[in-house]
Short mmCIF file of C-alpha atoms in Angstrom, two decimals:
data_model
loop_
_atom_site.label_atom_id
_atom_site.label_comp_id
_atom_site.label_asym_id
_atom_site.label_seq_id
_atom_site.Cartn_x
_atom_site.Cartn_y
_atom_site.Cartn_z
CA UNK A 250 -40.29 -42.93 -143.66
CA UNK A 251 -38.86 -39.78 -145.25
CA UNK A 252 -35.44 -41.38 -144.84
CA UNK A 253 -36.44 -44.11 -147.19
CA UNK A 254 -37.47 -41.70 -149.91
CA UNK A 255 -34.10 -39.97 -149.90
CA UNK A 256 -32.49 -43.42 -149.69
CA UNK A 257 -33.44 -43.82 -153.30
CA UNK A 258 -30.11 -42.16 -154.06
CA UNK A 259 -28.10 -44.78 -152.16
CA UNK A 260 -26.36 -47.38 -154.25
CA UNK A 261 -28.49 -50.48 -154.72
CA UNK A 262 -25.93 -52.73 -153.00
CA UNK A 263 -26.16 -50.59 -149.82
CA UNK A 264 -29.84 -51.22 -149.24
CA UNK A 265 -30.80 -53.36 -146.26
CA UNK A 266 -34.02 -54.82 -145.05
CA UNK A 267 -35.17 -56.49 -141.85
CA UNK A 268 -38.67 -57.76 -141.08
CA UNK A 269 -40.75 -55.47 -138.82
CA UNK A 270 -40.49 -56.44 -135.14
CA UNK A 271 -43.44 -57.45 -132.98
CA UNK A 272 -42.59 -54.55 -130.64
CA UNK A 273 -41.13 -51.79 -132.82
CA UNK A 274 -39.60 -49.80 -129.95
CA UNK A 275 -36.18 -51.39 -129.30
CA UNK A 276 -35.86 -50.08 -125.76
CA UNK A 277 -39.30 -51.37 -124.78
CA UNK A 278 -38.53 -54.71 -126.42
CA UNK A 279 -35.33 -55.19 -124.39
CA UNK A 280 -36.99 -53.99 -121.21
CA UNK A 281 -39.80 -56.55 -121.54
CA UNK A 282 -37.35 -59.36 -122.35
CA UNK A 283 -35.17 -58.44 -119.35
CA UNK A 284 -38.15 -58.16 -116.98
CA UNK A 285 -39.47 -61.60 -117.98
CA UNK A 286 -35.97 -63.10 -117.66
CA UNK A 287 -35.41 -61.66 -114.18
CA UNK A 288 -38.81 -62.74 -112.91
CA UNK A 289 -38.36 -66.30 -114.17
CA UNK A 290 -34.87 -66.50 -112.61
CA UNK A 291 -36.30 -65.33 -109.30
CA UNK A 292 -39.22 -67.77 -109.57
CA UNK A 293 -36.96 -70.76 -110.16
CA UNK A 294 -34.68 -69.56 -107.36
CA UNK A 295 -37.59 -69.49 -104.90
CA UNK A 296 -38.78 -72.96 -105.89
CA UNK A 297 -36.14 -74.69 -103.71
CA UNK A 298 -36.39 -78.18 -105.12
CA UNK A 299 -35.44 -80.80 -102.57
CA UNK A 300 -33.99 -83.61 -104.70
CA UNK A 301 -33.82 -85.98 -101.76
CA UNK A 302 -37.56 -85.86 -101.35
CA UNK A 303 -38.09 -86.24 -105.07
CA UNK A 304 -35.94 -89.37 -104.92
CA UNK A 305 -37.96 -90.74 -102.01
CA UNK A 306 -41.08 -90.33 -104.10
CA UNK A 307 -39.98 -93.02 -106.50
CA UNK A 308 -40.38 -96.12 -104.34
CA UNK A 309 -43.66 -94.72 -103.02
CA UNK A 310 -44.94 -94.37 -106.56
CA UNK A 311 -43.91 -97.94 -107.25
CA UNK A 312 -45.82 -99.20 -104.22
CA UNK A 313 -48.80 -97.09 -105.19
CA UNK A 314 -48.94 -98.33 -108.76
CA UNK A 315 -48.35 -101.94 -107.77
CA UNK A 316 -51.55 -101.59 -105.73
CA UNK A 317 -53.27 -100.81 -109.03
CA UNK A 318 -52.55 -104.18 -110.60
CA UNK A 319 -54.49 -106.14 -111.32
CA UNK A 320 -57.44 -103.75 -111.60
CA UNK A 321 -60.52 -105.10 -109.89
CA UNK A 322 -63.68 -104.52 -111.90
CA UNK A 323 -65.82 -106.98 -110.02
CA UNK A 324 -65.89 -106.61 -106.22
CA UNK A 325 -67.44 -103.11 -106.43
CA UNK A 326 -69.27 -103.83 -109.67
CA UNK A 327 -72.59 -102.35 -108.55
CA UNK A 328 -71.09 -99.12 -107.22
CA UNK A 329 -69.02 -98.63 -110.35
CA UNK A 330 -72.02 -99.15 -112.62
CA UNK A 331 -74.20 -96.82 -110.55
CA UNK A 332 -71.52 -94.10 -110.54
CA UNK A 333 -70.97 -94.48 -114.23
CA UNK A 334 -74.64 -94.23 -115.15
CA UNK A 335 -75.01 -91.27 -112.81
CA UNK A 336 -72.11 -89.52 -114.51
CA UNK A 337 -73.56 -90.21 -117.93
CA UNK A 338 -77.02 -88.84 -117.20
CA UNK A 339 -75.55 -85.92 -115.33
CA UNK A 340 -73.42 -85.13 -118.37
CA UNK A 341 -76.26 -85.50 -120.87
CA UNK A 342 -78.76 -83.48 -118.85
CA UNK A 343 -76.25 -80.72 -118.04
CA UNK A 344 -75.15 -80.42 -121.67
CA UNK A 345 -78.70 -80.28 -123.02
CA UNK A 346 -79.85 -77.79 -120.41
CA UNK A 347 -76.69 -75.72 -120.74
CA UNK A 348 -76.95 -75.50 -124.52
CA UNK A 349 -80.62 -74.60 -124.32
CA UNK A 350 -79.90 -71.80 -121.83
CA UNK A 351 -76.89 -70.68 -123.85
CA UNK A 352 -78.66 -70.02 -127.12
CA UNK A 353 -80.64 -66.94 -126.03
CA UNK A 354 -77.64 -65.67 -124.07
CA UNK A 355 -75.41 -66.11 -127.12
CA UNK A 356 -77.85 -64.22 -129.34
CA UNK A 357 -78.09 -61.48 -126.73
CA UNK A 358 -74.32 -61.42 -126.42
CA UNK A 359 -73.67 -60.96 -130.14
CA UNK A 360 -73.21 -57.29 -130.93
CA UNK A 361 -74.64 -57.65 -134.45
CA UNK A 362 -77.86 -59.25 -133.20
CA UNK A 363 -78.76 -57.31 -130.05
CA UNK A 364 -78.84 -53.76 -128.72
CA UNK A 365 -76.09 -52.61 -126.39
CA UNK A 366 -77.83 -52.98 -122.97
CA UNK A 367 -78.83 -56.59 -123.68
CA UNK A 368 -75.39 -57.27 -125.07
CA UNK A 369 -73.75 -56.00 -121.90
CA UNK A 370 -76.05 -58.04 -119.66
CA UNK A 371 -75.47 -61.26 -121.61
CA UNK A 372 -71.72 -60.72 -121.75
CA UNK A 373 -71.76 -60.20 -117.98
CA UNK A 374 -73.55 -63.54 -117.50
CA UNK A 375 -70.94 -65.24 -119.68
CA UNK A 376 -68.03 -63.62 -117.86
CA UNK A 377 -69.51 -64.53 -114.49
CA UNK A 378 -70.06 -68.18 -115.33
CA UNK A 379 -66.52 -68.39 -116.68
CA UNK A 380 -64.85 -66.77 -113.70
CA UNK A 381 -64.56 -69.84 -111.47
CA UNK A 382 -63.31 -73.30 -112.27
CA UNK A 383 -65.82 -76.16 -112.22
CA UNK A 384 -64.34 -77.58 -109.05
CA UNK A 385 -64.92 -74.32 -107.13
CA UNK A 386 -68.49 -74.06 -108.44
CA UNK A 387 -69.07 -77.71 -107.50
CA UNK A 388 -67.87 -77.09 -103.95
CA UNK A 389 -70.30 -74.17 -103.75
CA UNK A 390 -73.24 -76.14 -105.13
CA UNK A 391 -72.51 -79.12 -102.87
CA UNK A 392 -72.74 -76.74 -99.91
CA UNK A 393 -75.97 -75.36 -101.39
CA UNK A 394 -77.81 -78.51 -102.47
CA UNK A 395 -75.98 -81.20 -100.52
CA UNK A 396 -73.93 -84.15 -101.81
CA UNK A 397 -75.02 -85.88 -104.98
CA UNK A 398 -75.47 -85.60 -108.70
CA UNK A 399 -77.87 -82.65 -108.61
CA UNK A 400 -75.04 -80.39 -107.47
CA UNK A 401 -72.92 -81.91 -110.22
CA UNK A 402 -75.54 -81.28 -112.87
CA UNK A 403 -75.99 -77.67 -111.73
CA UNK A 404 -72.22 -77.17 -111.88
CA UNK A 405 -71.85 -78.59 -115.36
CA UNK A 406 -74.87 -76.64 -116.64
CA UNK A 407 -73.38 -73.39 -115.42
CA UNK A 408 -69.98 -74.26 -116.88
CA UNK A 409 -71.61 -75.19 -120.19
CA UNK A 410 -73.33 -71.81 -120.37
CA UNK A 411 -70.06 -69.96 -119.86
CA UNK A 412 -68.35 -71.99 -122.54
CA UNK A 413 -71.09 -72.47 -125.11
CA UNK A 414 -72.71 -69.03 -125.00
CA UNK A 415 -69.40 -67.24 -125.39
CA UNK A 416 -68.17 -69.30 -128.32
CA UNK A 417 -71.55 -69.29 -130.06
CA UNK A 418 -71.83 -65.51 -129.61
CA UNK A 419 -68.43 -65.13 -131.22
CA UNK A 420 -69.54 -67.27 -134.14
CA UNK A 421 -72.69 -65.19 -134.57
CA UNK A 422 -70.54 -62.06 -134.63
CA UNK A 423 -68.33 -63.61 -137.31
CA UNK A 424 -71.11 -64.38 -139.80
CA UNK A 425 -71.09 -63.13 -143.36
CA UNK A 426 -72.78 -59.74 -143.15
CA UNK A 427 -74.06 -59.70 -146.70
CA UNK A 428 -76.25 -62.76 -146.17
CA UNK A 429 -77.73 -61.13 -143.09
CA UNK A 430 -78.25 -57.90 -144.99
CA UNK A 431 -80.02 -59.71 -147.83
CA UNK A 432 -82.53 -61.32 -145.47
CA UNK A 433 -83.10 -58.01 -143.70
CA UNK A 434 -83.81 -56.31 -147.02
CA UNK A 435 -86.74 -58.65 -147.72
CA UNK A 436 -88.71 -57.18 -144.81
CA UNK A 437 -88.11 -60.19 -142.55
CA UNK A 438 -88.77 -59.79 -138.82
CA UNK A 439 -85.96 -60.14 -136.29
CA UNK A 440 -86.91 -63.74 -135.46
CA UNK A 441 -87.15 -64.64 -139.14
CA UNK A 442 -83.80 -62.98 -139.67
CA UNK A 443 -82.31 -65.16 -136.90
CA UNK A 444 -83.86 -68.25 -138.47
CA UNK A 445 -82.88 -67.57 -142.09
CA UNK A 446 -79.68 -65.52 -141.92
CA UNK A 447 -78.01 -66.54 -138.65
CA UNK A 448 -79.04 -70.12 -137.92
CA UNK A 449 -77.78 -71.66 -141.17
CA UNK A 450 -74.47 -69.87 -140.78
CA UNK A 451 -73.76 -70.95 -137.20
CA UNK A 452 -75.34 -74.40 -137.21
CA UNK A 453 -72.22 -76.48 -137.93
CA UNK A 454 -70.31 -74.77 -135.15
CA UNK A 455 -73.29 -74.96 -132.80
CA UNK A 456 -73.48 -78.73 -133.25
CA UNK A 457 -69.72 -79.14 -133.08
CA UNK A 458 -69.49 -77.16 -129.84
CA UNK A 459 -72.35 -79.09 -128.25
CA UNK A 460 -70.68 -82.42 -128.97
CA UNK A 461 -67.34 -81.08 -127.77
CA UNK A 462 -68.93 -79.81 -124.57
CA UNK A 463 -70.58 -83.20 -123.98
CA UNK A 464 -67.12 -84.71 -124.11
CA UNK A 465 -65.70 -82.08 -121.70
CA UNK A 466 -68.64 -82.46 -119.32
CA UNK A 467 -68.07 -86.18 -118.95
CA UNK A 468 -64.44 -85.59 -118.03
CA UNK A 469 -65.44 -82.85 -115.60
CA UNK A 470 -68.09 -85.08 -114.04
CA UNK A 471 -65.33 -87.45 -112.95
CA UNK A 472 -63.43 -84.58 -111.31
CA UNK A 473 -66.27 -82.82 -109.53
CA UNK A 474 -67.44 -86.11 -108.04
CA UNK A 475 -64.31 -85.96 -105.90
CA UNK A 476 -65.64 -82.85 -104.12
CA UNK A 477 -69.00 -84.52 -103.55
CA UNK A 478 -70.98 -83.80 -106.67
CA UNK A 479 -71.89 -87.41 -107.41
CA UNK A 480 -71.14 -89.61 -110.40
CA UNK A 481 -68.16 -91.83 -111.12
CA UNK A 482 -65.88 -89.28 -109.43
CA UNK A 483 -67.58 -89.97 -106.13
CA UNK A 484 -67.12 -93.72 -106.63
CA UNK A 485 -63.47 -93.15 -107.42
CA UNK A 486 -63.01 -91.01 -104.34
CA UNK A 487 -64.61 -93.65 -102.13
CA UNK A 488 -62.29 -96.30 -103.57
CA UNK A 489 -59.24 -94.19 -102.75
CA UNK A 490 -60.54 -93.47 -99.26
CA UNK A 491 -60.87 -97.19 -98.60
CA UNK A 492 -57.38 -97.87 -100.03
CA UNK A 493 -59.02 -100.08 -102.68
CA UNK A 494 -56.46 -99.15 -105.29
CA UNK A 495 -57.37 -102.09 -107.51
CA UNK A 496 -60.97 -100.86 -107.76
CA UNK A 497 -59.72 -97.29 -108.30
CA UNK A 498 -57.57 -98.57 -111.15
CA UNK A 499 -60.58 -100.24 -112.73
CA UNK A 500 -62.56 -96.98 -112.49
CA UNK A 501 -59.69 -94.99 -113.99
CA UNK A 502 -59.43 -97.43 -116.88
CA UNK A 503 -63.16 -97.14 -117.54
CA UNK A 504 -62.93 -93.34 -117.48
CA UNK A 505 -60.00 -93.41 -119.88
CA UNK A 506 -61.85 -95.67 -122.32
CA UNK A 507 -65.03 -93.56 -122.23
CA UNK A 508 -63.13 -90.28 -122.61
CA UNK A 509 -61.22 -91.65 -125.58
CA UNK A 510 -64.38 -92.98 -127.17
CA UNK A 511 -66.18 -89.67 -126.58
CA UNK A 512 -63.27 -87.73 -128.01
CA UNK A 513 -63.16 -89.89 -131.10
CA UNK A 514 -66.93 -89.69 -131.57
CA UNK A 515 -67.07 -85.93 -131.06
CA UNK A 516 -64.22 -85.46 -133.53
CA UNK A 517 -65.98 -87.63 -136.11
CA UNK A 518 -69.28 -85.79 -135.68
CA UNK A 519 -67.65 -82.38 -135.89
CA UNK A 520 -65.87 -83.33 -139.11
CA UNK A 521 -69.15 -84.43 -140.66
CA UNK A 522 -71.12 -81.25 -139.92
CA UNK A 523 -68.51 -78.82 -141.28
CA UNK B 858 -96.63 -48.21 -159.58
CA UNK B 859 -94.78 -45.45 -157.83
CA UNK B 860 -91.95 -43.20 -158.78
CA UNK B 861 -88.81 -43.13 -156.67
CA UNK B 862 -87.77 -39.65 -155.58
CA UNK B 863 -84.62 -38.95 -153.66
CA UNK B 864 -84.41 -35.45 -152.20
CA UNK B 865 -81.24 -33.87 -150.82
CA UNK B 866 -80.07 -37.20 -149.50
CA UNK B 867 -76.89 -37.04 -147.41
CA UNK B 868 -75.01 -39.76 -145.60
CA UNK B 869 -72.12 -39.04 -143.30
CA UNK B 870 -70.70 -42.13 -141.61
CA UNK B 871 -69.73 -42.16 -137.95
CA UNK B 872 -66.10 -42.00 -139.09
CA UNK B 873 -66.82 -38.57 -140.58
CA UNK B 874 -66.68 -39.71 -144.20
CA UNK B 875 -69.22 -37.97 -146.35
CA UNK B 876 -70.46 -40.79 -148.59
CA UNK B 877 -73.31 -39.00 -150.35
CA UNK B 878 -73.66 -35.28 -150.49
CA UNK B 879 -77.15 -33.84 -151.07
CA UNK B 880 -78.14 -36.12 -153.92
CA UNK B 881 -81.49 -35.53 -155.60
CA UNK B 882 -82.89 -37.87 -158.22
CA UNK B 883 -86.28 -38.74 -159.65
CA UNK B 884 -86.65 -42.16 -161.22
CA UNK B 885 -89.98 -42.57 -162.98
CA UNK B 886 -91.97 -45.77 -162.94
CA UNK B 887 -90.54 -48.50 -165.13
CA UNK B 888 -87.17 -46.86 -165.71
CA UNK B 889 -83.96 -48.88 -165.53
CA UNK B 890 -81.27 -46.50 -164.36
CA UNK B 891 -77.58 -47.33 -164.11
CA UNK B 892 -75.56 -45.70 -161.37
CA UNK B 893 -71.90 -45.57 -162.34
CA UNK B 894 -68.85 -44.12 -160.68
CA UNK B 895 -65.48 -45.07 -159.20
CA UNK B 896 -65.12 -47.23 -156.11
CA UNK B 897 -65.97 -45.22 -153.03
CA UNK B 898 -68.14 -42.75 -154.95
CA UNK B 899 -71.10 -43.69 -152.76
CA UNK B 900 -73.09 -45.92 -155.14
CA UNK B 901 -73.60 -48.71 -152.60
CA UNK B 902 -74.42 -46.27 -149.83
CA UNK B 903 -76.94 -44.48 -152.02
CA UNK B 904 -79.00 -47.56 -152.84
CA UNK B 905 -78.73 -48.82 -149.26
CA UNK B 906 -80.17 -45.52 -148.05
CA UNK B 907 -83.25 -46.21 -150.17
CA UNK B 908 -84.27 -49.32 -148.20
CA UNK B 909 -82.41 -48.07 -145.11
CA UNK B 910 -79.93 -50.88 -144.77
CA UNK B 911 -77.89 -47.73 -144.20
CA UNK B 912 -79.59 -44.92 -142.28
CA UNK B 913 -79.34 -41.65 -144.21
CA UNK B 914 -78.11 -38.65 -142.23
CA UNK B 915 -80.56 -36.23 -143.82
CA UNK B 916 -82.86 -35.91 -146.80
CA UNK B 917 -85.86 -37.90 -147.96
CA UNK B 918 -86.55 -40.99 -150.01
CA UNK B 919 -90.06 -41.23 -151.39
CA UNK B 920 -91.50 -44.31 -153.01
CA UNK B 921 -94.78 -43.08 -154.43
CA UNK B 922 -96.18 -40.92 -151.67
CA UNK B 923 -94.56 -42.86 -148.83
CA UNK B 924 -91.57 -41.21 -147.18
CA UNK B 925 -89.35 -44.17 -146.35
CA UNK B 926 -86.91 -42.14 -144.25
CA UNK B 927 -89.69 -41.27 -141.78
CA UNK B 928 -90.98 -44.80 -141.18
CA UNK B 929 -90.82 -46.59 -137.83
CA UNK B 930 -89.39 -50.11 -137.59
CA UNK B 931 -92.62 -51.98 -138.33
CA UNK B 932 -93.64 -49.79 -141.24
CA UNK B 933 -90.12 -49.92 -142.62
CA UNK B 934 -90.34 -53.72 -142.74
CA UNK B 935 -93.62 -53.38 -144.65
CA UNK B 936 -92.02 -50.94 -147.08
CA UNK B 937 -89.03 -53.24 -147.60
CA UNK B 938 -91.35 -55.96 -148.86
CA UNK B 939 -91.96 -53.83 -151.91
CA UNK B 940 -88.28 -53.16 -152.56
CA UNK B 941 -86.33 -56.09 -154.01
CA UNK B 942 -82.56 -56.12 -153.76
CA UNK B 943 -79.95 -57.97 -155.78
CA UNK B 944 -76.45 -58.07 -154.35
CA UNK B 945 -72.84 -58.11 -155.28
CA UNK B 946 -71.46 -61.61 -154.60
CA UNK B 947 -75.10 -62.76 -154.58
CA UNK B 948 -75.52 -62.73 -150.77
CA UNK B 949 -77.43 -66.01 -150.82
CA UNK B 950 -77.64 -67.87 -147.54
CA UNK B 951 -75.04 -70.45 -148.48
CA UNK B 952 -76.25 -73.35 -146.38
CA UNK B 953 -79.90 -73.05 -147.35
CA UNK B 954 -81.37 -74.69 -150.42
CA UNK B 955 -82.17 -72.81 -153.60
CA UNK B 956 -85.88 -73.03 -152.75
CA UNK B 957 -85.38 -71.70 -149.23
CA UNK B 958 -83.34 -68.83 -150.61
CA UNK B 959 -86.05 -67.92 -153.10
CA UNK B 960 -88.81 -68.27 -150.52
CA UNK B 961 -86.89 -66.03 -148.11
CA UNK B 962 -88.06 -63.23 -150.39
CA UNK B 963 -91.55 -63.84 -148.96
CA UNK B 964 -90.52 -63.52 -145.30
CA UNK B 965 -92.09 -60.10 -144.99
CA UNK B 966 -95.47 -61.59 -145.91
CA UNK B 967 -95.58 -64.75 -143.79
CA UNK B 968 -95.66 -65.23 -140.02
CA UNK B 969 -92.73 -66.50 -138.00
CA UNK B 970 -94.00 -70.03 -137.39
CA UNK B 971 -94.92 -70.60 -141.02
CA UNK B 972 -91.43 -69.50 -142.06
CA UNK B 973 -89.78 -71.51 -139.26
CA UNK B 974 -91.56 -74.67 -140.37
CA UNK B 975 -90.95 -73.77 -144.04
CA UNK B 976 -94.71 -73.93 -144.58
CA UNK B 977 -95.14 -71.17 -147.12
CA UNK B 978 -98.49 -70.47 -148.79
CA UNK B 979 -99.17 -72.58 -151.87
CA UNK B 980 -99.16 -69.48 -154.04
CA UNK B 981 -95.63 -68.58 -152.89
CA UNK B 982 -94.32 -72.06 -153.66
CA UNK B 983 -95.93 -72.03 -157.06
CA UNK B 984 -94.51 -68.56 -157.76
CA UNK B 985 -91.09 -69.77 -156.67
CA UNK B 986 -91.25 -72.66 -159.16
CA UNK B 987 -92.38 -70.30 -161.93
CA UNK B 988 -89.53 -67.89 -161.21
CA UNK B 989 -86.91 -70.62 -160.97
CA UNK B 990 -88.18 -71.86 -164.31
CA UNK B 991 -87.93 -68.35 -165.73
CA UNK B 992 -84.32 -67.90 -164.60
CA UNK B 993 -83.43 -71.39 -165.82
CA UNK B 994 -82.91 -73.21 -162.52
CA UNK B 995 -85.97 -75.46 -162.44
CA UNK B 996 -83.98 -78.59 -161.61
CA UNK B 997 -81.83 -77.00 -158.89
CA UNK B 998 -84.61 -76.57 -156.34
CA UNK B 999 -83.11 -78.73 -153.58
CA UNK B 1000 -79.46 -77.95 -154.22
CA UNK B 1001 -77.67 -76.01 -151.51
CA UNK B 1002 -76.83 -72.47 -152.63
CA UNK B 1003 -73.10 -73.05 -152.16
CA UNK B 1004 -73.16 -75.84 -154.73
CA UNK B 1005 -74.06 -73.46 -157.56
CA UNK B 1006 -71.83 -71.54 -159.96
CA UNK B 1007 -71.62 -67.75 -159.79
CA UNK B 1008 -74.09 -67.16 -162.59
CA UNK B 1009 -76.56 -69.65 -161.14
CA UNK B 1010 -76.29 -68.04 -157.72
CA UNK B 1011 -77.08 -64.64 -159.10
CA UNK B 1012 -80.12 -66.12 -160.85
CA UNK B 1013 -81.30 -67.35 -157.46
CA UNK B 1014 -80.65 -63.85 -156.13
CA UNK B 1015 -82.82 -62.44 -158.90
CA UNK B 1016 -85.62 -64.90 -158.17
CA UNK B 1017 -85.43 -64.03 -154.45
CA UNK B 1018 -85.83 -60.33 -155.23
CA UNK B 1019 -88.64 -60.85 -157.71
CA UNK B 1020 -90.75 -63.19 -155.58
CA UNK B 1021 -91.21 -60.20 -153.28
CA UNK B 1022 -93.31 -58.81 -156.11
CA UNK B 1023 -91.51 -55.51 -155.69
CA UNK B 1024 -92.30 -52.07 -157.07
CA UNK B 1025 -88.65 -51.14 -157.03
CA UNK B 1026 -85.52 -53.16 -157.65
CA UNK B 1027 -82.19 -52.13 -156.10
CA UNK B 1028 -79.30 -53.85 -157.80
CA UNK B 1029 -75.82 -53.57 -156.30
CA UNK B 1030 -72.99 -54.53 -158.67
CA UNK B 1031 -74.78 -57.65 -159.94
CA UNK B 1032 -71.92 -58.69 -162.19
CA UNK B 1033 -68.93 -57.81 -160.03
CA UNK B 1034 -67.74 -61.39 -159.66
CA UNK B 1035 -68.97 -62.86 -162.93
CA UNK B 1036 -67.16 -63.47 -166.19
CA UNK B 1037 -67.95 -61.17 -169.14
CA UNK B 1038 -70.38 -63.53 -170.83
CA UNK B 1039 -72.31 -64.39 -167.68
CA UNK B 1040 -72.31 -60.69 -166.77
CA UNK B 1041 -74.14 -59.87 -169.97
CA UNK B 1042 -76.59 -62.72 -169.54
CA UNK B 1043 -77.36 -61.61 -165.99
CA UNK B 1044 -77.77 -57.96 -166.97
CA UNK B 1045 -79.98 -58.98 -169.88
CA UNK B 1046 -82.13 -61.13 -167.58
CA UNK B 1047 -82.52 -58.32 -165.06
CA UNK B 1048 -83.48 -55.74 -167.66
CA UNK B 1049 -85.86 -58.14 -169.42
CA UNK B 1050 -87.61 -58.94 -166.16
CA UNK B 1051 -87.86 -55.24 -165.34
CA UNK B 1052 -89.56 -54.61 -168.69
CA UNK B 1053 -91.91 -57.59 -168.30
CA UNK B 1054 -93.04 -56.36 -164.89
CA UNK B 1055 -92.69 -52.64 -165.51
CA UNK B 1056 -90.25 -52.44 -162.60
CA UNK B 1057 -88.31 -49.36 -161.61
CA UNK B 1058 -84.68 -50.30 -161.10
CA UNK B 1059 -81.50 -48.66 -159.84
CA UNK B 1060 -78.48 -50.66 -160.94
CA UNK B 1061 -75.05 -49.94 -159.46
CA UNK B 1062 -72.49 -51.02 -161.95
CA UNK B 1063 -68.83 -50.22 -162.43
CA UNK B 1064 -68.69 -51.68 -165.94
CA UNK B 1065 -69.38 -48.72 -168.26
CA UNK B 1066 -69.96 -50.74 -171.45
CA UNK B 1067 -72.52 -52.91 -169.65
CA UNK B 1068 -74.26 -49.84 -168.30
CA UNK B 1069 -74.42 -48.36 -171.79
CA UNK B 1070 -75.75 -51.60 -173.16
CA UNK B 1071 -78.61 -52.22 -170.78
CA UNK B 1072 -79.70 -49.00 -169.12
CA UNK B 1073 -81.93 -46.33 -170.59
CA UNK B 1074 -80.50 -43.72 -168.26
CA UNK B 1075 -77.09 -43.36 -166.68
CA UNK B 1076 -76.24 -41.34 -163.58
CA UNK B 1077 -72.59 -40.72 -162.78
CA UNK B 1078 -71.63 -40.39 -159.14
CA UNK B 1079 -68.30 -38.97 -158.04
CA UNK B 1080 -67.35 -38.29 -154.42
CA UNK B 1081 -70.99 -38.49 -153.37
CA UNK B 1082 -72.30 -36.04 -155.92
CA UNK B 1083 -74.07 -36.43 -159.23
CA UNK B 1084 -71.80 -35.29 -162.04
CA UNK B 1085 -73.71 -36.76 -164.97
CA UNK B 1086 -77.32 -37.61 -165.65
CA UNK B 1087 -78.42 -38.51 -169.15
CA UNK B 1088 -78.79 -41.16 -171.80
CA UNK B 1089 -76.01 -43.73 -172.33
CA UNK B 1090 -75.06 -42.03 -175.61
CA UNK B 1091 -73.99 -38.98 -173.62
CA UNK B 1092 -71.08 -40.83 -172.00
CA UNK B 1093 -68.32 -39.12 -173.96
CA UNK B 1094 -64.66 -39.30 -172.94
CA UNK B 1095 -65.11 -35.87 -171.37
CA UNK B 1096 -67.97 -37.09 -169.24
CA UNK B 1097 -66.11 -40.24 -168.22
CA UNK B 1098 -63.18 -38.08 -167.14
CA UNK B 1099 -65.54 -36.03 -165.03
CA UNK B 1100 -66.85 -39.19 -163.36
CA UNK B 1101 -63.73 -41.29 -163.04
CA UNK B 1102 -60.82 -38.90 -163.52
CA UNK B 1103 -58.21 -38.52 -166.25
CA UNK B 1104 -57.74 -41.55 -168.50
CA UNK B 1105 -57.37 -42.20 -172.21
CA UNK B 1106 -60.98 -43.30 -172.68
CA UNK B 1107 -60.74 -43.79 -176.45
CA UNK B 1108 -57.88 -46.27 -176.12
CA UNK B 1109 -60.17 -48.67 -174.25
CA UNK B 1110 -62.92 -48.07 -176.78
CA UNK B 1111 -65.54 -50.73 -176.48
CA UNK B 1112 -68.26 -51.81 -178.81
CA UNK B 1113 -70.88 -50.96 -176.24
CA UNK B 1114 -72.88 -48.84 -178.63
CA UNK B 1115 -73.05 -51.52 -181.30
CA UNK B 1116 -76.37 -53.10 -181.98
CA UNK B 1117 -76.79 -56.16 -179.82
CA UNK B 1118 -79.22 -58.82 -180.89
CA UNK B 1119 -80.83 -59.78 -177.60
CA UNK B 1120 -81.59 -63.35 -178.57
CA UNK B 1121 -78.17 -64.37 -179.80
CA UNK B 1122 -75.63 -64.51 -177.03
CA UNK B 1123 -73.12 -66.05 -179.44
CA UNK B 1124 -73.03 -62.85 -181.46
CA UNK B 1125 -72.63 -60.84 -178.29
CA UNK B 1126 -69.66 -62.99 -177.44
CA UNK B 1127 -67.97 -62.41 -180.77
CA UNK B 1128 -68.45 -58.68 -180.45
CA UNK B 1129 -66.67 -58.47 -177.17
CA UNK B 1130 -63.33 -56.79 -177.35
CA UNK B 1131 -62.36 -56.99 -173.69
#
């Protein structure tokens, strides 16, 4: 910095400027770049792609996809409908329950709303429920509660808590402090403070996240069914096991349509509550 | 109504910054006192130590014969009900209606469920209407706070503080984000209401001409210490230098001392030389 001050004497045309680097230390910067480069080179080297086998995959894929057409909606009509309805109620119940459980955990996990011990406990719950992917949790719950949608609902509820509580807690921490201060200064109790200062500020995001999670939960319900947690995923898995690719195709199409509809609807709702 | 006494009040923040340094002040009942001083002088901290939005490090704050610094959480909430606060940037809860914002001033007096269901006592609702009428917002009752202009928002802020039926009014830079005309109207409204209700008020304000115009007593704070305490007429260039530092105070001479007809804002406008 002192260099720059004495640089004032340098002729104006001699002055240079370059934007500050992300990593100011040049040696460290080059070391990190080199390390990443070497590791990636080694990784690709280890991959050992067998192009012959890739080429053989092509005709197989063709056979596979030709089994998909035409999709057969009708011969397993009842099973598809049952699986679908099961997925839908599983999704709705898990989202509602998950959001309900999340709200107190989110409040406890917001540093500006709760004392440190409660904060730590709630953050631990969030971290724990986010540690494992839904599929792993589903496998665990299927072992615990047996095959079927109850295991699926438990899985999605737990996953919802990890997602919803964390993001809501972050939104609570990001509120405008002055509004919270103003309500506190009136002599409001803690619960009244939550109701008047916090709730109005986080409501749009709370609704948006719930709708978004509903959308995610439906998609997940199709996946976790494959490991035995009920719903349309289970129906899909059965179809594949029986080599009924035309029925599987029908199920996939239905999932695609519902996911797209849910995504569009959740987007529209989230725009409206902003 | 009680006198506010501040005795040897000191606030040192966790960062080590000494914000207020052994400040002692007595503000008699019904006095409107302006607290002036440069940014960072400790004005905001000082008034926040009075209702303990900021915890003082040492010293006492007495409202009447009650020592606010010694109160436990529950008693502090009760004491806060009698201390109204008006904020810089209004600090209204943006997504609540004007009426909800005003009624939030009654939170210390009503139970949680009544406030949750927005079922306030009839007297509170009627008071809210009277106050909104008084501050000129009678037809804005159901508007959301974020739909209002700056001046209107501060009027809601004033109504929220006054519906508490306070003994003491803490006012933190009420005009900081308002234009010069609105600033005067807001300051006039605050001082008029203080006279009507014989309210004691501490007004943080960085605008010296406004302080001269509306306060009966001015206290100058500089680096956490009182360097001036007297009538507005005593604010000579020498005194201003002591508060704010060296500056050609006569060059920015204002018409602050001129006689201001309270009822004719148009005349006030013409007089302004800013």
